[in-house]
XYZ file of C-alpha atoms in Angstrom:
770
model
C -51.702 13.814 -21.631
C -54.112 10.937 -21.425
C -56.671 10.166 -18.769
C -56.465 6.811 -17.244
C -58.327 3.769 -18.293
C -58.941 1.245 -15.546
C -57.505 -2.016 -16.649
C -56.531 -0.435 -19.835
C -59.856 -0.929 -21.268
C -63.039 -1.202 -19.397
C -63.360 1.848 -17.269
C -61.662 5.037 -16.179
C -59.937 5.668 -12.884
C -58.555 8.634 -10.989
C -55.559 7.614 -8.900
C -54.319 9.405 -5.805
C -50.833 8.561 -4.620
C -49.989 8.678 -0.924
C -46.382 8.871 0.268
C -44.685 10.046 3.482
C -43.509 13.386 2.106
C -46.420 14.570 0.017
C -49.820 13.860 -1.474
C -50.314 14.255 -5.210
C -53.115 13.353 -7.590
C -52.098 11.306 -10.606
C -53.759 9.653 -13.576
C -52.873 6.180 -14.757
C -52.707 5.993 -18.552
C -53.448 2.910 -20.615
C -49.738 2.531 -21.212
C -49.328 2.426 -17.423
C -47.625 5.802 -16.974
C -48.584 8.166 -14.165
C -49.559 11.767 -14.954
C -49.287 13.892 -11.794
C -51.382 16.995 -11.212
C -49.770 20.122 -9.677
C -49.643 20.286 -5.885
C -47.914 22.345 -3.256
C -45.438 19.842 -1.874
C -42.361 18.157 -3.320
C -42.943 15.188 -5.598
C -41.212 11.848 -5.166
C -38.676 11.389 -7.929
C -38.661 7.617 -7.962
C -42.201 6.810 -9.146
C -42.566 4.220 -11.880
C -45.580 2.932 -13.765
C -48.595 1.126 -12.382
C -49.502 -1.819 -14.590
C -52.600 -3.892 -15.284
C -51.496 -7.474 -15.675
C -54.707 -9.123 -16.833
C -58.251 -8.308 -17.920
C -61.085 -10.784 -18.247
C -64.700 -9.989 -19.096
C -67.299 -12.745 -18.924
C -71.044 -12.507 -19.374
C -73.880 -14.975 -19.049
C -77.048 -14.046 -20.930
C -80.267 -15.997 -20.464
C -82.877 -14.700 -22.864
C -82.685 -10.934 -22.104
C -81.067 -11.006 -18.646
C -77.295 -10.487 -18.686
C -74.866 -10.839 -15.812
C -71.430 -9.365 -16.522
C -68.296 -10.001 -14.488
C -64.987 -8.154 -14.877
C -61.771 -9.446 -13.311
C -58.521 -7.525 -13.300
C -55.188 -7.611 -11.539
C -53.375 -4.335 -10.885
C -49.661 -4.228 -10.006
C -47.962 -1.359 -8.197
C -44.176 -1.474 -8.662
C -43.589 1.645 -6.532
C -41.984 1.549 -3.071
C -45.087 3.141 -1.501
C -48.762 2.278 -1.528
C -51.249 4.087 -3.745
C -54.912 4.967 -3.613
C -57.288 4.916 -6.564
C -60.834 5.907 -7.430
C -62.448 3.688 -10.017
C -64.927 5.287 -12.423
C -67.046 2.862 -14.438
C -69.326 4.459 -17.057
C -72.592 2.575 -17.449
C -73.198 1.287 -21.007
C -75.491 3.666 -22.877
C -79.165 2.909 -22.306
C -78.432 0.133 -19.790
C -80.342 -0.212 -16.519
C -77.974 -1.943 -14.121
C -79.038 -3.958 -11.098
C -77.132 -5.809 -8.400
C -73.838 -3.994 -9.010
C -71.262 -5.554 -6.689
C -67.528 -5.189 -6.291
C -64.741 -7.124 -4.625
C -61.179 -6.122 -3.847
C -59.009 -9.127 -3.060
C -62.150 -11.137 -2.352
C -63.768 -8.657 0.050
C -67.079 -7.023 -0.822
C -67.010 -3.221 -1.072
C -69.624 -0.548 -1.782
C -69.676 1.460 -5.001
C -71.491 4.795 -5.343
C -73.956 5.188 -8.189
C -74.011 8.648 -9.811
C -76.686 9.682 -12.252
C -75.609 11.265 -15.537
C -76.186 14.862 -14.426
C -73.957 14.441 -11.375
C -71.449 12.267 -13.209
C -71.061 14.975 -15.847
C -69.568 17.284 -13.203
C -66.904 14.698 -12.375
C -66.057 14.142 -16.031
C -65.837 17.872 -16.743
C -63.670 18.507 -13.682
C -61.200 15.855 -14.822
C -61.178 17.359 -18.320
C -60.446 20.815 -16.885
C -57.605 19.596 -14.678
C -56.018 17.270 -17.192
C -56.672 19.497 -20.221
C -57.663 16.331 -22.047
C -61.230 15.833 -23.367
C -61.142 12.039 -23.708
C -63.690 11.502 -20.929
C -66.298 13.679 -22.625
C -67.482 10.690 -24.641
C -69.047 9.372 -21.428
C -70.453 12.705 -20.207
C -74.090 11.703 -20.788
C -73.841 8.362 -18.954
C -74.450 7.198 -15.415
C -71.367 6.346 -13.396
C -70.241 3.959 -10.681
C -67.538 5.353 -8.428
C -65.375 3.397 -5.988
C -62.317 4.163 -3.848
C -59.578 1.520 -3.980
C -57.137 1.669 -1.049
C -54.513 0.585 -0.568
C -52.695 -0.750 -3.587
C -49.679 -2.071 -1.682
C -46.131 -1.094 -2.495
C -44.576 -3.560 -4.934
C -47.795 -5.566 -4.742
C -50.961 -6.626 -6.488
C -54.604 -5.790 -6.072
C -57.299 -8.005 -7.567
C -60.443 -6.122 -8.509
C -63.656 -7.857 -9.508
C -67.005 -6.276 -10.223
C -70.248 -7.597 -11.610
C -73.670 -6.319 -12.521
C -76.968 -7.540 -13.899
C -79.076 -5.845 -16.552
C -82.137 -6.474 -18.678
C -81.122 -6.088 -22.314
C -83.006 -4.093 -24.921
C -84.928 -5.951 -27.610
C -86.110 -4.484 -30.908
C -88.356 -6.766 -32.940
C -86.859 -9.679 -31.024
C -83.252 -8.709 -31.782
C -81.427 -8.372 -28.453
C -78.318 -6.206 -28.061
C -75.526 -6.405 -25.474
C -72.878 -3.683 -25.132
C -69.769 -3.522 -22.961
C -67.549 -0.379 -22.859
C -64.346 -1.508 -24.515
C -63.321 1.668 -26.352
C -59.845 2.583 -25.146
C -57.862 3.849 -28.111
C -58.024 7.470 -27.068
C -56.831 6.566 -23.565
C -54.003 4.314 -24.679
C -50.517 5.310 -25.703
C -49.643 1.669 -26.319
C -51.541 -1.413 -27.497
C -53.523 -3.289 -24.882
C -51.605 -6.050 -23.132
C -54.309 -8.664 -22.894
C -58.062 -8.602 -23.358
C -60.532 -11.474 -23.288
C -64.301 -11.404 -23.627
C -66.500 -14.473 -23.247
C -70.284 -14.436 -23.565
C -72.396 -17.492 -22.790
C -75.806 -17.348 -24.492
C -78.783 -19.434 -23.388
C -82.282 -19.203 -24.795
C -85.627 -20.873 -24.315
C -86.064 -20.886 -28.108
C -83.543 -21.866 -30.808
C -80.763 -19.318 -31.310
C -80.544 -18.120 -34.894
C -78.825 -14.744 -35.351
C -75.525 -14.173 -33.501
C -73.528 -11.200 -34.758
C -70.958 -8.693 -33.529
C -70.470 -5.541 -35.623
C -67.594 -4.360 -33.432
C -65.195 -7.293 -33.082
C -64.289 -10.417 -34.991
C -65.627 -13.074 -32.642
C -65.599 -16.860 -32.537
C -69.058 -18.392 -32.231
C -69.400 -21.960 -30.981
C -72.939 -23.328 -30.933
C -73.911 -26.018 -28.431
C -77.133 -27.482 -29.703
C -79.923 -25.186 -30.818
C -80.360 -23.056 -27.685
C -76.833 -22.381 -26.381
C -73.734 -20.709 -27.787
C -70.398 -19.311 -26.651
C -69.103 -16.086 -28.184
C -65.436 -15.287 -27.640
C -62.945 -12.554 -28.397
C -59.327 -12.457 -27.229
C -56.350 -10.373 -28.235
C -52.908 -9.355 -27.050
C -50.899 -6.231 -27.810
C -53.771 -4.753 -29.779
C -56.030 -1.717 -29.815
C -59.784 -1.656 -29.473
C -61.384 1.439 -30.956
C -64.998 0.547 -30.245
C -67.182 -0.843 -27.503
C -67.941 -4.555 -27.657
C -71.378 -5.035 -29.197
C -73.311 -8.243 -29.736
C -76.707 -8.900 -31.345
C -78.630 -12.143 -31.065
C -82.127 -13.454 -31.652
C -84.017 -16.604 -30.801
C -86.951 -17.821 -32.852
C -88.713 -21.022 -33.831
C -88.625 -20.332 -37.571
C -86.471 -22.752 -39.594
C -84.509 -19.834 -41.042
C -84.145 -16.731 -38.910
C -83.866 -13.285 -40.468
C -83.358 -9.855 -38.911
C -83.234 -6.393 -40.419
C -81.383 -3.355 -39.067
C -81.390 0.011 -40.790
C -79.571 3.328 -40.633
C -81.015 6.446 -42.190
C -80.265 10.043 -41.283
C -81.694 13.045 -43.103
C -82.817 12.926 -46.714
C -80.041 10.671 -48.035
C -80.611 7.060 -48.986
C -80.548 4.680 -46.053
C -78.402 1.645 -45.340
C -79.605 -1.767 -44.219
C -78.093 -4.897 -42.719
C -79.883 -8.226 -42.895
C -78.800 -11.310 -40.976
C -80.079 -14.673 -42.228
C -79.358 -17.887 -40.337
C -80.845 -21.385 -40.059
C -79.014 -21.953 -36.771
C -76.994 -25.049 -35.946
C -79.785 -27.585 -35.554
C -81.750 -27.927 -38.757
C -84.588 -30.402 -39.154
C -83.655 -33.581 -41.002
C -85.716 -32.668 -44.040
C -84.079 -29.222 -44.073
C -80.541 -30.515 -44.727
C -80.445 -31.082 -48.461
C -78.589 -34.069 -50.006
C -75.857 -32.727 -52.266
C -73.573 -33.769 -55.098
C -69.841 -33.065 -54.787
C -66.945 -33.532 -57.159
C -63.463 -33.220 -55.695
C -60.863 -32.192 -58.288
C -57.190 -32.474 -57.319
C -54.160 -31.232 -59.236
C -51.543 -34.027 -59.160
C -49.000 -32.356 -61.440
C -45.305 -32.557 -60.604
C -45.313 -29.300 -58.648
C -47.551 -30.947 -56.010
C -44.804 -33.407 -55.111
C -43.730 -33.711 -51.481
C -45.630 -32.219 -48.576
C -48.349 -30.685 -50.785
C -49.626 -34.003 -52.126
C -49.429 -35.585 -48.648
C -51.543 -32.805 -47.123
C -53.960 -32.835 -50.056
C -54.517 -36.598 -49.665
C -55.298 -36.153 -45.954
C -57.644 -33.275 -46.739
C -59.604 -35.296 -49.315
C -59.769 -38.279 -46.974
C -61.344 -36.051 -44.329
C -63.881 -34.674 -46.806
C -64.916 -38.112 -48.093
C -65.375 -39.375 -44.531
C -67.475 -36.292 -43.731
C -69.967 -36.829 -46.589
C -73.548 -37.346 -45.436
C -75.819 -40.275 -46.114
C -77.762 -39.517 -49.261
C -74.952 -37.462 -50.825
C -73.285 -38.426 -54.118
C -69.659 -37.797 -54.995
C -66.894 -38.089 -57.567
C -63.110 -37.668 -57.398
C -61.071 -36.420 -60.355
C -57.302 -36.195 -60.435
C -55.526 -34.314 -63.181
C -52.014 -33.620 -64.397
C -51.108 -34.171 -68.060
C -54.351 -36.174 -68.366
C -57.638 -36.264 -66.482
C -58.707 -39.353 -64.533
C -62.114 -39.640 -62.800
C -62.643 -42.352 -60.182
C -66.215 -43.280 -61.120
C -68.339 -43.131 -64.246
C -70.427 -40.228 -62.991
C -71.529 -39.491 -59.458
C -71.691 -42.346 -56.965
C -74.035 -42.673 -53.945
C -72.245 -42.445 -50.601
C -72.093 -45.841 -48.892
C -69.425 -47.998 -47.283
C -68.309 -49.472 -50.616
C -68.020 -46.199 -52.537
C -66.391 -44.463 -49.586
C -63.724 -47.203 -49.397
C -63.115 -46.948 -53.158
C -62.683 -43.207 -52.816
C -60.242 -43.482 -49.910
C -58.181 -46.124 -51.729
C -58.042 -43.909 -54.838
C -56.887 -40.941 -52.762
C -54.132 -42.878 -51.001
C -52.672 -43.951 -54.361
C -52.423 -40.413 -55.771
C -48.927 -39.409 -56.899
C -47.603 -36.106 -58.221
C -46.161 -35.915 -61.735
C -46.815 -34.401 -65.160
C -48.229 -31.074 -66.401
C -51.464 -29.170 -65.602
C -54.525 -29.809 -67.789
C -56.683 -27.452 -65.764
C -59.383 -26.704 -68.352
C -59.980 -30.363 -69.207
C -60.349 -31.211 -65.509
C -62.797 -28.358 -64.992
C -64.943 -29.430 -67.947
C -64.952 -33.040 -66.742
C -66.178 -31.908 -63.317
C -68.903 -29.677 -64.755
C -70.389 -32.388 -66.968
C -70.784 -34.720 -63.957
C -73.934 -32.899 -62.918
C -77.010 -34.768 -64.227
C -79.247 -32.512 -66.323
C -82.388 -33.476 -64.397
C -80.901 -33.142 -60.915
C -82.305 -30.559 -58.515
C -79.635 -31.192 -55.913
C -77.027 -28.593 -54.988
C -73.898 -29.435 -56.953
C -70.495 -28.168 -55.880
C -67.011 -28.682 -57.265
C -64.053 -28.458 -54.897
C -61.186 -27.549 -57.241
C -57.666 -27.637 -55.791
C -54.603 -26.613 -57.841
C -51.147 -25.237 -57.252
C -50.206 -24.143 -60.759
C -51.001 -22.419 -64.020
C -52.736 -24.214 -66.924
C -49.994 -25.678 -69.110
C -51.763 -28.443 -71.085
C -54.684 -28.156 -73.489
C -56.586 -24.869 -73.282
C -54.528 -22.232 -71.446
C -56.344 -19.010 -72.388
C -57.916 -17.435 -69.302
C -60.978 -15.992 -71.027
C -61.789 -19.266 -72.779
C -61.525 -21.262 -69.536
C -63.801 -18.769 -67.765
C -66.322 -19.063 -70.609
C -66.259 -22.860 -70.235
C -66.939 -22.441 -66.493
C -69.859 -20.077 -67.098
C -71.565 -22.153 -69.773
C -70.803 -25.487 -68.133
C -72.176 -24.476 -64.744
C -75.547 -23.290 -66.168
C -75.988 -21.206 -63.024
C -76.510 -24.383 -60.969
C -72.965 -25.492 -60.182
C -70.705 -23.852 -57.593
C -66.955 -24.137 -58.278
C -65.038 -23.447 -55.061
C -61.404 -22.898 -56.009
C -58.432 -23.536 -53.753
C -55.140 -22.034 -54.883
C -52.140 -23.713 -53.242
C -48.988 -21.609 -52.976
C -48.155 -18.538 -55.060
C -47.720 -20.015 -58.557
C -51.410 -19.928 -59.403
C -53.365 -17.705 -61.761
C -55.383 -15.804 -59.145
C -57.409 -13.881 -61.672
C -58.459 -17.102 -63.404
C -59.471 -18.847 -60.168
C -61.304 -15.780 -58.874
C -63.203 -15.310 -62.135
C -64.235 -18.988 -62.248
C -65.527 -18.728 -58.663
C -67.273 -15.435 -59.433
C -69.019 -16.840 -62.516
C -70.336 -19.836 -60.549
C -71.461 -17.946 -57.396
C -68.722 -19.463 -55.273
C -65.548 -18.192 -53.607
C -61.807 -18.737 -53.842
C -59.494 -19.548 -50.973
C -55.717 -19.612 -50.960
C -53.435 -21.918 -49.038
C -50.152 -20.141 -48.386
C -46.843 -22.049 -48.330
C -46.726 -21.928 -44.528
C -50.348 -23.098 -44.170
C -51.736 -26.620 -43.969
C -53.897 -27.781 -46.892
C -55.748 -30.313 -44.730
C -56.701 -27.734 -42.098
C -57.820 -25.165 -44.659
C -59.887 -27.517 -46.828
C -61.478 -29.457 -43.973
C -62.525 -26.237 -42.221
C -64.150 -24.991 -45.410
C -65.879 -28.275 -46.206
C -67.311 -28.519 -42.689
C -69.099 -25.210 -43.360
C -70.639 -26.226 -46.683
C -71.301 -29.872 -45.898
C -74.961 -29.368 -45.010
C -76.873 -27.136 -47.460
C -80.215 -25.804 -46.235
C -81.381 -23.467 -49.015
C -80.106 -23.379 -52.594
C -80.334 -20.495 -55.086
C -81.773 -18.049 -52.523
C -83.445 -14.815 -53.585
C -84.919 -11.932 -51.589
C -88.091 -10.042 -52.455
C -88.342 -6.684 -50.707
C -91.534 -4.821 -49.737
C -93.369 -2.821 -52.367
C -92.295 0.786 -52.289
C -88.802 0.101 -50.914
C -86.141 0.618 -53.585
C -83.059 -1.494 -52.779
C -79.687 -1.046 -54.532
C -76.026 -2.036 -54.256
C -76.635 -5.165 -52.190
C -73.652 -7.292 -51.113
C -73.079 -10.158 -51.526
C -74.803 -10.365 -54.869
C -76.012 -12.793 -56.038
C -76.820 -14.431 -52.711
C -74.768 -17.534 -51.895
C -76.395 -20.800 -50.853
C -77.318 -21.100 -47.199
C -75.713 -23.773 -45.017
C -76.556 -25.166 -41.605
C -74.755 -23.344 -38.789
C -73.679 -20.507 -41.073
C -74.948 -16.938 -41.174
C -75.426 -14.694 -44.178
C -74.613 -11.040 -43.523
C -76.221 -8.877 -46.199
C -75.790 -5.107 -46.610
C -77.225 -2.610 -49.065
C -78.768 0.809 -49.713
C -82.456 1.665 -49.736
C -84.758 4.553 -50.553
C -88.301 5.231 -49.338
C -88.881 4.105 -45.771
C -91.750 1.619 -45.550
C -92.784 -1.318 -43.454
C -93.808 -4.520 -45.157
C -92.778 -8.099 -45.800
C -89.509 -9.572 -47.026
C -89.762 -12.962 -48.704
C -86.747 -15.291 -48.776
C -87.163 -17.824 -51.587
C -84.992 -20.807 -52.448
C -85.056 -24.481 -53.320
C -84.991 -27.475 -51.001
C -84.727 -30.863 -52.709
C -85.888 -29.282 -55.939
C -88.964 -27.731 -54.365
C -89.423 -23.997 -53.900
C -89.601 -22.831 -50.270
C -90.569 -19.348 -49.115
C -89.992 -17.708 -45.746
C -91.834 -14.515 -44.792
C -90.598 -11.795 -42.430
C -92.260 -8.570 -41.311
C -89.761 -5.706 -41.505
C -89.625 -1.943 -41.129
C -87.359 0.167 -43.354
C -87.654 3.205 -41.108
C -85.554 6.274 -40.383
C -83.178 5.041 -37.683
C -79.826 6.590 -36.791
C -78.873 4.253 -33.926
C -76.969 1.635 -35.962
C -74.210 3.888 -37.259
C -71.859 0.952 -37.953
C -73.920 -0.124 -40.982
C -72.777 2.602 -43.456
C -69.105 1.799 -42.841
C -69.732 -1.933 -43.210
C -71.543 -1.308 -46.486
C -68.752 1.012 -47.694
C -66.082 -1.604 -46.868
C -67.864 -4.234 -48.943
C -68.579 -1.775 -51.735
C -64.871 -0.885 -51.928
C -64.014 -4.599 -52.072
C -66.426 -5.227 -54.949
C -65.271 -2.147 -56.870
C -61.590 -3.056 -56.479
C -62.363 -6.597 -57.581
C -64.019 -5.236 -60.713
C -60.931 -3.114 -61.355
C -58.573 -6.067 -60.803
C -60.540 -8.630 -62.807
C -62.107 -6.495 -65.537
C -60.136 -3.251 -65.745
C -60.442 0.250 -64.322
C -62.908 2.956 -65.244
C -63.116 6.505 -63.937
C -66.392 6.000 -62.079
C -65.124 2.984 -60.128
C -61.827 4.638 -59.221
C -63.538 7.842 -58.078
C -66.076 5.984 -55.951
C -63.380 3.875 -54.260
C -61.485 7.075 -53.453
C -64.531 8.864 -52.060
C -65.636 5.927 -49.897
C -62.115 5.245 -48.602
C -61.717 8.874 -47.524
C -65.175 9.190 -45.980
C -65.054 5.941 -44.014
C -61.339 5.673 -43.171
C -60.638 2.624 -45.345
C -56.905 3.310 -45.612
C -54.651 0.751 -47.330
C -51.689 1.205 -49.695
C -54.035 1.271 -52.717
C -56.705 3.558 -51.298
C -54.119 5.858 -49.669
C -52.475 6.379 -53.063
C -55.861 7.048 -54.695
C -56.796 9.588 -52.011
C -53.509 11.473 -52.444
C -53.783 11.539 -56.237
C -57.415 12.632 -56.130
C -56.732 15.563 -53.818
C -53.762 16.661 -55.895
C -55.860 16.555 -59.063
C -58.611 18.583 -57.399
C -56.043 21.130 -56.147
C -57.074 20.729 -52.536
C -54.804 23.019 -50.438
C -52.109 20.990 -48.683
C -53.330 22.121 -45.262
C -56.732 20.606 -46.043
C -55.563 17.259 -47.424
C -56.307 13.991 -45.717
C -52.929 12.191 -45.736
C -50.423 15.010 -45.501
C -47.393 12.930 -44.471
C -47.844 10.617 -47.439
C -48.602 13.593 -49.698
C -45.147 15.024 -48.981
C -43.394 11.687 -49.543
C -42.838 11.547 -53.312
C -41.019 8.208 -53.206
C -43.868 6.546 -51.300
C -46.466 8.020 -53.665
C -44.469 6.712 -56.620
C -44.444 3.259 -55.013
C -48.179 3.534 -54.489
C -48.648 4.235 -58.181
C -46.602 1.190 -59.124
C -48.399 -1.018 -56.605
C -51.756 0.096 -57.949
C -50.626 -0.680 -61.511
C -49.430 -4.120 -60.396
C -52.735 -4.621 -58.593
C -54.473 -4.431 -61.955
C -51.986 -6.509 -63.953
C -50.456 -9.227 -61.738
C -52.036 -12.662 -62.015
C -49.592 -14.897 -60.112
C -47.015 -14.614 -57.366
C -47.253 -13.696 -53.687
C -48.461 -10.159 -54.438
C -51.233 -11.453 -56.705
C -52.408 -13.864 -54.004
C -52.316 -11.032 -51.461
C -54.344 -8.843 -53.834
C -57.018 -11.511 -54.166
C -57.212 -12.039 -50.421
C -57.323 -8.273 -49.964
C -60.506 -8.023 -52.022
C -62.029 -11.134 -50.471
C -61.504 -9.682 -46.986
C -63.317 -6.482 -47.915
C -66.081 -8.227 -49.900
C -66.802 -10.601 -47.018
C -66.252 -8.102 -44.205
C -68.467 -8.457 -41.146
C -66.397 -6.084 -38.984
C -64.848 -3.227 -41.009
C -61.973 -2.598 -38.616
C -60.979 -6.269 -38.581
C -61.030 -6.496 -42.388
C -58.910 -3.350 -42.635
C -56.358 -4.712 -40.142
C -56.121 -7.996 -42.054
C -55.535 -6.175 -45.322
C -52.832 -3.957 -43.861
C -51.059 -7.096 -42.655
C -51.075 -8.451 -46.219
C -48.614 -5.693 -47.171
C -45.699 -7.725 -45.874
C -46.357 -10.278 -48.632
C -46.159 -7.577 -51.282
C -42.475 -7.035 -50.661
C -39.481 -9.275 -50.069
C -37.267 -6.227 -49.519
C -36.575 -5.658 -53.175
C -39.763 -6.389 -55.104
C -43.505 -6.619 -54.730
C -43.459 -10.401 -54.850
C -41.187 -13.381 -54.653
C -42.086 -14.769 -58.064
C -39.411 -14.080 -60.652
C -42.045 -13.125 -63.223
C -43.281 -10.187 -61.140
C -41.637 -6.830 -61.937
C -39.774 -5.174 -59.091
C -40.635 -1.774 -57.718
C -38.294 0.964 -58.881
C -37.807 1.952 -55.230
C -37.342 -1.021 -52.870
C -39.649 -1.129 -49.846
C -38.457 -1.670 -46.306
C -41.670 -2.061 -44.373
C -40.355 -0.755 -41.047
C -39.483 2.762 -42.260
C -42.342 5.150 -43.157
C -40.285 7.603 -45.238
C -40.195 6.529 -48.886
C -42.360 3.480 -48.155
C -46.006 3.253 -49.212
C -46.738 0.213 -47.037
C -45.412 1.814 -43.862
C -47.001 5.146 -44.734
C -50.370 3.448 -45.218
C -50.039 1.658 -41.884
C -49.105 4.904 -40.185
C -52.000 6.717 -41.858
C -54.421 3.990 -40.739
C -53.243 4.471 -37.151
C -53.858 8.201 -37.522
C -57.423 7.644 -38.700
C -60.463 7.338 -36.455
C -64.028 6.561 -37.463
C -66.132 7.980 -34.652
C -69.898 8.297 -34.403
C -70.432 8.304 -38.166
C -67.488 10.551 -39.054
C -63.951 9.833 -40.191
C -61.094 11.906 -38.773
C -57.510 12.188 -40.047
C -54.687 13.389 -37.785
C -52.416 16.003 -39.391
C -50.063 18.336 -37.549
C -51.615 17.531 -34.186
C -55.167 18.294 -35.386
C -57.977 15.786 -35.900
C -60.013 16.855 -38.934
C -63.402 15.549 -40.011
C -63.222 14.586 -43.710
C -66.477 16.480 -44.304
C -64.610 19.745 -43.662
C -62.920 19.375 -47.060
C -66.327 19.571 -48.761
C -67.849 22.206 -46.475
C -67.194 24.988 -49.006
C -68.154 28.384 -47.615
C -69.777 27.057 -44.454
C -69.501 29.274 -41.395
C -66.486 28.515 -39.165
C -67.054 28.669 -35.411
C -63.902 28.791 -33.284
C -64.222 27.496 -29.718
C -61.363 27.407 -27.247
C -60.857 24.152 -25.432
C -61.843 24.191 -21.742
C -63.738 27.488 -22.122
C -67.346 28.124 -21.034
C -68.417 27.988 -24.667
C -66.650 24.637 -25.028
C -68.553 22.982 -22.188
C -71.777 24.625 -23.348
C -71.248 23.047 -26.774
C -70.684 19.671 -25.109
C -73.819 19.950 -22.963
C -76.141 20.963 -25.793
C -74.854 18.598 -28.507
C -74.655 14.985 -27.310
C -73.970 13.938 -30.899
C -70.686 15.874 -30.773
C -69.356 14.350 -27.531
C -67.377 11.543 -29.250
C -65.919 14.096 -31.690
C -64.920 16.494 -28.913
C -63.291 13.557 -27.112
C -60.691 13.235 -29.892
C -58.519 15.998 -28.477
C -58.146 19.691 -27.779
C -57.380 20.467 -31.431
C -60.182 19.160 -33.646
C -62.388 20.281 -36.532
C -65.769 18.846 -37.439
C -68.943 19.733 -39.295
C -72.107 20.058 -37.211
C -75.444 21.405 -38.431
C -73.865 22.938 -41.531
C -71.136 24.764 -39.611
C -67.449 23.944 -39.187
C -66.449 23.910 -35.536
C -62.767 24.507 -34.788
C -61.706 23.482 -31.294
C -58.308 24.980 -30.486
C -56.004 24.740 -27.425
């Protein structure tokens, strides 16, 4: 049974149903079904579900004052009216003011219950429903409101709003809205939208959500709109947003997480904002390199021409540029870089419009021509936009030699951004070239538009602010395993999200150093690497990036035992479950002779055919260089390496699985070996992709712990390593159970997973049983 979630996501409601023959209490689940509690009279046999048709959350935040408004429409398809009591748990730590509520446009009163009184309501619901999901909110204040009537076969529009003053730590302001509904939902959410309007008296720099993948649109230097919208999806965390305003040219904020004696984790956000001073935007040099071999014929070359036209028109005054086309031979437009002006821009556009596709692919020669365009004495940022749809077939074709040419030719000062078009590209070559030159690779899939992909990218890098950035950390703070590393250049309107590990908690000064127009600039920030356990999302974010970097090392440079073991350990601990990591977890636990009852992915463990497929996929992961699966593998690592929201990166990578199988092989390219057992993604049995997806759905990362669901029991992954720790058995709904909940707030989210759960707390293994 599941308790109900008002509007399927923002709050929790107890529904009472009134009908002529009887009165029965029911709960509305997130999937809309009614759960009726026992009563003495006969129950109507014709009840159907109550549905929530729409949910809209909007917030306006001016400096630290936030006004939140929630609008929802409830539909009752039953032939009799219903009554409901809305329970809205106050966001943790929030002090709400001016809470108001409307039902169909009429103001109504809501009762405010402090946490101690609200706890009694939560516990009573848990006792009656025999479902602990509400316990997560047991230490929060509560707003309670009766909704009557919800008309038969009719709608009820519910709107509520509240104002709060947001917390600020070292100027970093946080906003939280309760959006965690997975444990109340039997089905994905129908529709969810969140819109936050930010206004500040000082320029907005940092804007970051660790919980959801949001769109950020900046309007000048002091306003921004943050949006999140989804349909038929699950949200397994509250919506959380951080932002900071400051006058500094480049804003920087540090958040840390450290619990106990282990090394801590840190997150640093660096942003120049959207309005940089004129002298801060650095003139740049750009060479556009376009593959015009025969395979680009047709729609590819048309889209590529439009994309390059857009980029040339977007160049800034003071920039210099070059265009190189290559097929069997290499043809540059100018003799070296040319200053951007009306004449050179027209020459560039005319050259682009005349490009035709034919011939072979002299990739190495084109790359070397682009690299030598950079003047030796130039201090400008120099980037190469390299677009190709094929493998090197003319001149030098050896991957290692081409990568060496890229490394030596770039001299650490040139960024080669590679764009692979379609599936017939050498992904390992493009990724290694980008890696060696501190750039990134992007791939344009057959169904995607080259113009849209390239123009979006170029808009982000068109205005460099700080080149060759470096960070100097306070004396006494030992920082390791920082990602991304090395730091990429900083661009106007973009934000660098940096994660790493640290030892020795100290306060001090971080210095950000880089070059602007050839001159060294330094920015100083006071920071505190303290013991802080409030930002528990940071370790999982770090682990996601670490797994991406380790897997990239394995794919590009070969596997070693240490890398494989660390990927396995991190994936298990932080719930980073994909076809590759699921296979590694299963193999690791078999090799360590972990008893089957204590293994993490028991369904997959029993599926020999799926495990065999996982082995083959993992082998292909290390060996494939071209084809749809190779492109998916590259994107897979890029998603993890650039993750800003771990759950979003994981979901994107699970969706890539469909490109690793066409029903009979791991890729569409004829050169890619087929799996010995064909995959049909829809069926879990005998299918590593479906098993991994299913395992991911049966994994929850909650309050710093990862839980796997096996045989109806949620088990903390730390139990596997608990050794001879004392086991404490506690029956669900007993006095001891509620005593445990009252005295251990840390455990409330873990208890909320169900009535059959195991977790480690204070060195003991707690077993909650029905």
